[in-house]
XYZ file of C-alpha atoms in Angstrom:
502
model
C 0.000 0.000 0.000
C 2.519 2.770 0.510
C 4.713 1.687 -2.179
C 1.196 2.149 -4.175
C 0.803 5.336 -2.530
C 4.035 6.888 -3.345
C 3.699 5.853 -7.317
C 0.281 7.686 -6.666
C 1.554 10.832 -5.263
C 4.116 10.592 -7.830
C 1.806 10.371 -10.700
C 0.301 13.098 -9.520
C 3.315 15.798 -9.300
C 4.358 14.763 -12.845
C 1.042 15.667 -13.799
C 0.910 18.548 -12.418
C 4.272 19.260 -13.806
C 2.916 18.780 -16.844
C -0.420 20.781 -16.644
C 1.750 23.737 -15.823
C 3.695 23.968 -18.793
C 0.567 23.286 -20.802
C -1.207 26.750 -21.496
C -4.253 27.629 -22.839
C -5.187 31.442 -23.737
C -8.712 32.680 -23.754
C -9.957 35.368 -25.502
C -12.910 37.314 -25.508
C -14.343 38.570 -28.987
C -17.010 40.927 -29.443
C -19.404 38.957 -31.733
C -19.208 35.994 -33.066
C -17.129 34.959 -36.038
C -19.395 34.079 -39.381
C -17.886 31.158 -41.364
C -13.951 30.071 -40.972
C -13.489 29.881 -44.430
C -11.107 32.259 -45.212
C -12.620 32.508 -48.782
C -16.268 32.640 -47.508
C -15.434 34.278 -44.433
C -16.246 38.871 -43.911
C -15.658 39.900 -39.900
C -13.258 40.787 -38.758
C -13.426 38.704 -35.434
C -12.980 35.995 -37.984
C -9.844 37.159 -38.891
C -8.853 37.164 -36.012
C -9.821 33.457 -35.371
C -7.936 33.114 -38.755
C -4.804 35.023 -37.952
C -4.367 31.521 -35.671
C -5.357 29.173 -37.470
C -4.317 30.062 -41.340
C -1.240 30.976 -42.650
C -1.183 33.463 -45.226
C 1.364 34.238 -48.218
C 2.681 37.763 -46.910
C 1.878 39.549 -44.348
C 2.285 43.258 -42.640
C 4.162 44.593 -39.720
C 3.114 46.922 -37.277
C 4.267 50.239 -39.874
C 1.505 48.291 -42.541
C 5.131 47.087 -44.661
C 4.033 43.837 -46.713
C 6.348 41.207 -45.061
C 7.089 37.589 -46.155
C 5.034 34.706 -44.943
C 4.353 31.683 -46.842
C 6.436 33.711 -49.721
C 9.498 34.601 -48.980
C 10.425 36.728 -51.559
C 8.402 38.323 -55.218
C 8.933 40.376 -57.681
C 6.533 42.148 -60.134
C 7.578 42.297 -63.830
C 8.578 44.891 -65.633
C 5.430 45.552 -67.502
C 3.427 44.943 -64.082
C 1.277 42.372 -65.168
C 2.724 39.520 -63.057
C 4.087 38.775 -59.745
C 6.542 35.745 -59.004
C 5.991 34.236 -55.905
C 8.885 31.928 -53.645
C 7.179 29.919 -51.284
C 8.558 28.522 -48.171
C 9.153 24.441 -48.040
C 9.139 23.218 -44.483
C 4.955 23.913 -44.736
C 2.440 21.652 -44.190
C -1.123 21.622 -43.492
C -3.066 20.370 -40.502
C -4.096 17.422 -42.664
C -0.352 16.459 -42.938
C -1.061 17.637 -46.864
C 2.101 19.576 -48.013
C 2.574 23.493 -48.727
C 3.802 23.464 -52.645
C 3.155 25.454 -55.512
C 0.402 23.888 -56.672
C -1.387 23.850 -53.620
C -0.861 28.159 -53.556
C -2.447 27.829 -57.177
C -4.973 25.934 -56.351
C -6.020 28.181 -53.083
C -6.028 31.356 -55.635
C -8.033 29.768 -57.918
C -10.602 28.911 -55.207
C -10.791 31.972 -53.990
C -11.723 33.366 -57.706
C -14.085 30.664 -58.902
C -15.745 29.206 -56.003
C -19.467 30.552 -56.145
C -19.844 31.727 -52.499
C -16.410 33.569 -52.415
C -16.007 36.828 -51.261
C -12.758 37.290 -52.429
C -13.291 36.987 -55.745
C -13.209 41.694 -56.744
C -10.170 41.443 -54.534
C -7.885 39.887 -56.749
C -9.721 39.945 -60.205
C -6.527 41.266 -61.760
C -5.248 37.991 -61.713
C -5.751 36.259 -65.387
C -4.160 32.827 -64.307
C -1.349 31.170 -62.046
C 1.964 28.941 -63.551
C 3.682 26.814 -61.360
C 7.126 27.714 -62.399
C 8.340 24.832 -59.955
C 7.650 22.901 -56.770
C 8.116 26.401 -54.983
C 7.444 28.947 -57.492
C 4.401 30.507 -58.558
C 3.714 33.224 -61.235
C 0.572 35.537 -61.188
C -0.194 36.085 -64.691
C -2.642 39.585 -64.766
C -5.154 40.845 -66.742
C -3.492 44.474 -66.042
C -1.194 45.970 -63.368
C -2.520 45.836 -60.032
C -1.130 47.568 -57.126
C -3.109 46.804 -54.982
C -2.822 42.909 -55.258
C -0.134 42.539 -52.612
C -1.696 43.932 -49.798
C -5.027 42.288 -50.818
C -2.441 38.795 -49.842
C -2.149 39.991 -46.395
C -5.415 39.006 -45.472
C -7.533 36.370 -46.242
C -7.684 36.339 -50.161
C -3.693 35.043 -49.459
C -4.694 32.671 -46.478
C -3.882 28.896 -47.836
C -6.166 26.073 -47.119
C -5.994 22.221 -47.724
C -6.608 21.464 -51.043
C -7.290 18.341 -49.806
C -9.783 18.953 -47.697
C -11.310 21.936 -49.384
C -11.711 19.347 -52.422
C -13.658 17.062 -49.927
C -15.888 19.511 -48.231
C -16.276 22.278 -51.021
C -18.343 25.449 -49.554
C -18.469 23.294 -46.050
C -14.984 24.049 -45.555
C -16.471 25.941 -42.555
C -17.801 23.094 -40.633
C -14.072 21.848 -40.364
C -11.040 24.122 -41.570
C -7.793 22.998 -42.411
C -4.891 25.480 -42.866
C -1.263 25.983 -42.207
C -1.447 27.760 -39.301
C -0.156 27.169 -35.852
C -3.258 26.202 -34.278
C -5.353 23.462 -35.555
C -9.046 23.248 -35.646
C -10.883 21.272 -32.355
C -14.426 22.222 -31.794
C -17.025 25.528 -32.457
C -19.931 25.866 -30.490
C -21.992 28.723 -31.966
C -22.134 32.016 -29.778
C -20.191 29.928 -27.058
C -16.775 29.347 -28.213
C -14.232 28.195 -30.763
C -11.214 26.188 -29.549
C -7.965 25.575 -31.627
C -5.123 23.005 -30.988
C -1.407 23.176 -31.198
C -0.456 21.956 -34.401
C 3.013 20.307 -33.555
C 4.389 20.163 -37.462
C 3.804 24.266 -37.495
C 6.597 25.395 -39.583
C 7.867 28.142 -36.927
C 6.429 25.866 -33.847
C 9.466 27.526 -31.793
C 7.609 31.036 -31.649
C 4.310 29.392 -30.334
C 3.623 29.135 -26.461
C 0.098 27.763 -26.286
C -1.112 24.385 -26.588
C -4.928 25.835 -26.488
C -6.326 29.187 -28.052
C -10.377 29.418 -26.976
C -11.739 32.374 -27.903
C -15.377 33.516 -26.373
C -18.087 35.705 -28.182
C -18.967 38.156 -25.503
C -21.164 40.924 -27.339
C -21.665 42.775 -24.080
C -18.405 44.668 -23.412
C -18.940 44.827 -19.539
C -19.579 41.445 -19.285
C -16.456 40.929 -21.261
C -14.290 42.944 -19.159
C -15.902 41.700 -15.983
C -14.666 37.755 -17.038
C -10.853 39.477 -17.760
C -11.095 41.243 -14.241
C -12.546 37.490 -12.627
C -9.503 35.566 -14.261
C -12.435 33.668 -16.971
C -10.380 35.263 -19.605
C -6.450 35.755 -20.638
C -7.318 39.147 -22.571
C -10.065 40.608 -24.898
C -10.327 42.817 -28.129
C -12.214 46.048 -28.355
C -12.698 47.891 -24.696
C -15.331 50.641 -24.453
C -13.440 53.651 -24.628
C -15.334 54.924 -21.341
C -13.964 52.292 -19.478
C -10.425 52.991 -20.176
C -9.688 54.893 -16.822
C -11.161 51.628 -14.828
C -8.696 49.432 -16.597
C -5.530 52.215 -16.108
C -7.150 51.791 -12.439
C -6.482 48.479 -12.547
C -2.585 46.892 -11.466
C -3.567 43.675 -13.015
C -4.092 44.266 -16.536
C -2.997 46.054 -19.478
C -4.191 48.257 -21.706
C -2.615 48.611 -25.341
C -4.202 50.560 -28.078
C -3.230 51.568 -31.807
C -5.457 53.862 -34.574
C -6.583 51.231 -36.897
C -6.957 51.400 -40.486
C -10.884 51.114 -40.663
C -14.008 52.814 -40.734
C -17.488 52.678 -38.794
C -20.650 53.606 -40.249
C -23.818 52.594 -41.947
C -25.151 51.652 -44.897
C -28.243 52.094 -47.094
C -30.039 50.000 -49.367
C -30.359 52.134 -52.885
C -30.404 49.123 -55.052
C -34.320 46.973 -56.115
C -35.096 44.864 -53.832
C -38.326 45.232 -51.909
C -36.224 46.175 -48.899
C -34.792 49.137 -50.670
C -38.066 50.875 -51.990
C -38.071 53.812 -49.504
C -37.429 57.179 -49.419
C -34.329 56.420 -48.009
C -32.662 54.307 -50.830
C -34.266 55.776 -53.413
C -33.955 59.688 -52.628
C -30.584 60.989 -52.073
C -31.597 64.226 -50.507
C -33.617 61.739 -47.756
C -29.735 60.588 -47.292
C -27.880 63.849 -47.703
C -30.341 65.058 -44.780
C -29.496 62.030 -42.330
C -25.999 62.929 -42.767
C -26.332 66.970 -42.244
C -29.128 65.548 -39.076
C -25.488 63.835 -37.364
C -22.640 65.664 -35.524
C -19.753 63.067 -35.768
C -17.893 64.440 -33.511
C -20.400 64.376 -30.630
C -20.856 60.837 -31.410
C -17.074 60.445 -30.514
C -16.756 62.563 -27.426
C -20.458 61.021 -25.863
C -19.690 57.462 -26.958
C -15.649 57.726 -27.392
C -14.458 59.638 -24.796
C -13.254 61.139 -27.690
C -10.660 58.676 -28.064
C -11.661 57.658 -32.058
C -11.629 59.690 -35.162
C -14.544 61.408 -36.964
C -14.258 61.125 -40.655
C -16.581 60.732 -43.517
C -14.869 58.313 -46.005
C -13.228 54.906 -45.937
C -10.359 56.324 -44.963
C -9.137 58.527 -42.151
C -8.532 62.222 -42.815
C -5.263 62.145 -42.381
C -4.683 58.806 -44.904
C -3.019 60.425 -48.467
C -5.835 58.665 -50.525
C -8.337 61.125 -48.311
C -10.477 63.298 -51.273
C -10.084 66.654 -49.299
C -12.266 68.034 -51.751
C -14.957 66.574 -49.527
C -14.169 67.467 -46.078
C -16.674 65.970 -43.022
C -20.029 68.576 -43.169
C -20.894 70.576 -40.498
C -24.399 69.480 -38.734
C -26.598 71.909 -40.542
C -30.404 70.618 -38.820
C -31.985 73.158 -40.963
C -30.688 72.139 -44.323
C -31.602 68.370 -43.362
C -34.736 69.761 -42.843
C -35.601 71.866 -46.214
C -33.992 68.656 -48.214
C -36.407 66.693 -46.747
C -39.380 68.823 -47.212
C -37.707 69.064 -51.185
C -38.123 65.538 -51.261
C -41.649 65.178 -49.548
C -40.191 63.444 -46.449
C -40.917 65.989 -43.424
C -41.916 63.203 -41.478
C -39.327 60.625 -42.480
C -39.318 57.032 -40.213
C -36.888 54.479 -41.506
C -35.558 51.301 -38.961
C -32.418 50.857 -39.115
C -30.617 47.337 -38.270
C -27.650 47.204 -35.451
C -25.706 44.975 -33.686
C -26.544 43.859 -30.409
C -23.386 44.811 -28.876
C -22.931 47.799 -26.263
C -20.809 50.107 -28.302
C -23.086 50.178 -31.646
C -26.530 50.537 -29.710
C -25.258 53.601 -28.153
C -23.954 54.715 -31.363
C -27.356 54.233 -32.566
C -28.834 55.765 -30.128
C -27.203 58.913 -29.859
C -27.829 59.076 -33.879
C -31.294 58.353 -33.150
C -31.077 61.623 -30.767
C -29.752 63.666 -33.302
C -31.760 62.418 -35.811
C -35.176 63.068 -33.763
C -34.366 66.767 -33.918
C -34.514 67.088 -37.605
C -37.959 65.517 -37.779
C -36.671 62.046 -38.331
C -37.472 59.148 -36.923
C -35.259 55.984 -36.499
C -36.707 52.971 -35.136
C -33.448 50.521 -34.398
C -33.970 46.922 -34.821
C -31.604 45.252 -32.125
C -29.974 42.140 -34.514
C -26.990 39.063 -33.660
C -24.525 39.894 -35.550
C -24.538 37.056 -37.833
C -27.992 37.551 -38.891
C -27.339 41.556 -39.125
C -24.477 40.424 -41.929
C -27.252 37.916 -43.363
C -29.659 40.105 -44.054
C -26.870 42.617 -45.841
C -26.056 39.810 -47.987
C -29.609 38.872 -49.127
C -30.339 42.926 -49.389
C -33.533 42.581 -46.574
C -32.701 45.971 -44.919
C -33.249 49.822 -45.049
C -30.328 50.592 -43.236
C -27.257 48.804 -41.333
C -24.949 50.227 -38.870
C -21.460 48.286 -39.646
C -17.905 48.446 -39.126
C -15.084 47.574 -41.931
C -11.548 46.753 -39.773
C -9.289 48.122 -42.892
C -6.926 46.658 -45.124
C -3.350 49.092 -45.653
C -4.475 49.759 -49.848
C -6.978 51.963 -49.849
C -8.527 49.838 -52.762
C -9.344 47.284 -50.256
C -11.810 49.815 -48.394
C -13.564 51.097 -51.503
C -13.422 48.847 -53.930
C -15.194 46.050 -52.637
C -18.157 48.047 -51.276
C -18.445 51.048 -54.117
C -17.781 49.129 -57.310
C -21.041 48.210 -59.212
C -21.226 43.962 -58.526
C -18.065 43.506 -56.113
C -18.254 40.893 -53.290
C -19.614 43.311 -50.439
C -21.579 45.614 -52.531
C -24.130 45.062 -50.657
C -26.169 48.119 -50.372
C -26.350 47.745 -54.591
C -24.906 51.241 -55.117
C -23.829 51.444 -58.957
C -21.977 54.437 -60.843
C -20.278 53.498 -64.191
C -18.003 56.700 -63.555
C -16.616 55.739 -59.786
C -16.615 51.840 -61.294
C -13.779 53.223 -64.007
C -12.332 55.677 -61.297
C -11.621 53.005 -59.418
C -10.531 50.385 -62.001
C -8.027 53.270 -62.991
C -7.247 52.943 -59.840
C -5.841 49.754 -59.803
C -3.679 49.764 -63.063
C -0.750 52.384 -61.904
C 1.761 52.163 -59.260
C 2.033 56.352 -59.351
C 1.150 57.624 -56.079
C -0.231 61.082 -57.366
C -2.112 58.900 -60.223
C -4.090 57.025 -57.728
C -4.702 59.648 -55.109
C -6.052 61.509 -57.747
C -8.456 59.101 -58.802
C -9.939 57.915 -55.578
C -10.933 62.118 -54.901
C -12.490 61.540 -57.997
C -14.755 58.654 -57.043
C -14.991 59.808 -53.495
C -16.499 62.905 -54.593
C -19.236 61.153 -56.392
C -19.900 58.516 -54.253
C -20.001 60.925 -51.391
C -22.683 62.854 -53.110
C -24.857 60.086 -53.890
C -24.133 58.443 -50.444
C -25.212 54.947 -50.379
C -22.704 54.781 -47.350
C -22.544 57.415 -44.594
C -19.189 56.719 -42.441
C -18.994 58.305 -38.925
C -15.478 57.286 -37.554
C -12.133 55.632 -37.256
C -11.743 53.647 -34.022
C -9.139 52.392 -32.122
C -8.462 48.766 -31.324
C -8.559 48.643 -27.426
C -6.942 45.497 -26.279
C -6.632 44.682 -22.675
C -4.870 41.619 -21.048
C -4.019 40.200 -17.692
C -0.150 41.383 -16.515
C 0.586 37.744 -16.800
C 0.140 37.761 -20.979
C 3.888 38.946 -22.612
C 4.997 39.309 -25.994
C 1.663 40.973 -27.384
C 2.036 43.629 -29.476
C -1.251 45.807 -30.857
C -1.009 46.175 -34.610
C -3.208 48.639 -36.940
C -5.307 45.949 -38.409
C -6.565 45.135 -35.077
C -5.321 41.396 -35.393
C -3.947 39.148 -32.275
C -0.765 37.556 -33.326
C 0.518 34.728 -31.304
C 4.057 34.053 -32.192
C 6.156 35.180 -29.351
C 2.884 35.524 -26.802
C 3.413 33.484 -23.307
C 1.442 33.071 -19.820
C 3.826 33.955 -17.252
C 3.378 32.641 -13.903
């Protein structure tokens, strides 16, 4: 019995031993990710879920430089209508499948041809891929394209299984398999989605966790009440107003960095039922809603005025920004003679929102404003998934929603302004901003392109089928025990290098 007992007690330290070097970071999200396909896939929680679990072909550091990843090196060609690609070898994916250049050719050609992909507008320019050789690709385009490479840094560049993509087709979802350093476990909706070490990770020495679990918490004090309790390693996207509480606080840290996208909503203008109102089909009804809203007292009440007013897809003080058409003054008396122009001095109009803190008192405080020009809003309180849902099957009048920002300008207009693109989704069509911002894409001159994007913006601006509000922050906060994180622009979590500290 007591030899029994001391192979007991010994079991029991070596476990022990062992559950301490095992570490599992949880991290609370916002909302809850849509599909993890990268090719399917639009939030931007998912790519944050993503930045874990798939591997990408380049990257961007924290000064938005494109970086290696999966490629280690390119060049474009001389006439600009082709990019060589060397890809790393020591790759695999979770599958045990190997990283090659046919498997990069195949993922690019997914992401153009499968029918539900959203990536499809974001690298059009490319005509076709050659496999120059095991580890060699060659992007054959239809025309120059500068804004391909950043469009790589995100998830039109992430690389999947072929394997298993061939196997489950558009139900990728249901099980992804990347090249990442975590592996797929288990997704419970609105609960949790748990990833796994993957041991055969090609740079498995930067990578401290054996478990990643991240937690949709929509309610940002209930998210920062589980980091204060210890439920949670760290979170994304603190209420500004509770920044001072967390400062307060000798336990956790606060780390923040302007990000690169825009908040706002959008309208409806296109022919489906949903859009047959005053407000998609009169763009003085718009023009008014916009004059109705003071952005910046939507920062300072909802902000602390920690975020950035602005008016476009990109921040006023981004070089693409058309100063041409600066953010309007709240004029309440102009809203209100273009809406007696248009027949609309009693305007109501719902407008969808996420049932998170932060955007129902941004909704609210628009509703305010809006009250005072005559207007009323009635908000409709939506998930998030089925808020994004509805976008995509064009049931709404309005939508308050959020774009996290890619570092190419192209990849916050293009997408959302050009007639047909993947997340046109409030149907807006102008054949001049469509060649604007084709133009757009063909030259590598700085001037060229700046040029061009004042030119769109100041139609599209006019016509508003999108009214932006502001440029937030990314607010992450973490226990003192959490090293090696590092806030980047995008608003992304990157793991390498990240470690629980005892």
């Amino acid at each position: 019995m007591g030899m029994r007992t001391c192979l007991l007690a010994g079991a029991a330290v070596l476990a022990l031993t062992v559950g301490a070097q095992a570490q599992t970071l949880r991290i609370g999200l916002n909302e809850d990710p849509d599909l993890l396909d990268p090719h399917q896939a639009r939030t931007f929680v998912g790519r944050i879920v993503f930045t874990a679990l798939c591997d990408k072909l380049v990257d961007i550091d924290a000064n938005l430089k494109i970086v290696p990843r999966l490629a280690t090196e390119w060049s474009i060609g001389p006439d600009g209508k082709s990019v060589t690609m060397k890809l790393r070898k020591d790759v695999t994916f979770h599958d045990g499948e190997k990283f090659d250049a046919a498997a990069a050719k195949y993922n690019l050609e997914r992401a153009l041809t499968l029918p539900e992909s959203r990536r499809k507008s974001e690298i059009s320019a490319i005509a076709s891929i050659d496999v120059v050789d095991d580890y060699t690709i060659k992007l054959n385009l239809k025309e120059p394209s500068s804004p391909l490479l950043a469009q790589l840094t995100d998830r039109a560049g992430m690389m999947v299984s072929p394997k298993a993509a061939k196997e489950l087709g558009a139900n990728l979802a249901t099980k992804p398999v990347c090249s990442g350093p975590f592996k797929f476990a288990e997704r419970v909706q609105n609960d949790r989605i748990v990833l796994e070490r993957y041991p055969g990770y090609w740079n498995k020495d930067k990578i401290h966790f054996d478990k990643v679990v991240f937690q949709p918490i929509p309610d940002a004090t209930v998210r920062l009440a589980n980091l204060q309790s210890g439920q949670l390693d760290m979170l994304e996207r603190l209420l500004p107003t509770d920044i001072a509480a967390v400062k307060a606080d000798k336990r956790l840290v606060l780390q923040s960095v302007t990000g690169i996208g825009y908040q706002g909503f959008y309208i409806n203008v296109g022919k489906t039922p949903a859009a047959q109102t005053p407000v998609g089909q009169d763009q003085r009804v718009r023009q008014a809603i916009e004059l109705a809203i003071d952005r910046t007292i939507i920062n300072q009440v909802v902000f602390n005025g920690e975020f950035v007013p602005g008016n476009q897809p990109v921040a006023p003080d981004n070089p693409f920004y058309a100063k041409t058409v600066p953010i309007p003054a709240r004029d309440v008396a102009k809203a209100k003679k273009l809406l007696a122009d248009a027949g609309q001095s009693n305007l109501t109009f719902e407008m969808q929102v996420p049932n998170d803190t932060q955007q129902t008192q941004v909704a609210q405080v628009i509703q305010g404003m809006l009250a005072e020009a005559g207007i009323t809003m009635k908000i409709k309180s939506l998930e998030f998934a089925t808020a994004l849902q509805n976008q995509t099957k064009r049931d709404y009048v309005a939508s308050l929603i959020g774009w996290s920002g890619r570092p190419d300008p192209d990849g916050n207009i293009y997408s959302f302004m050009h007639t047909g693109a993947a997340l046109d989704e409030t149907d807006y069509s102008n054949a001049q901003v469509d060649k604007d911002l084709d133009d757009a894409r063909l030259t590598y001159d700085l001037e060229k392109r700046q040029e061009l994007y004042t030119k769109a913006a100041e139609i599209y601006m006019h016509d508003l089928p999108a009214i932006y509000l502001y440029h937030p922050k990314w607010l992450f906060v973490h226990t003192t025990k959490l090293a090696g994180f590092k806030a980047y622009p995008d608003g992304m979590i990157r793991l390498e290098g990240m470690k629980l500290q005892p």
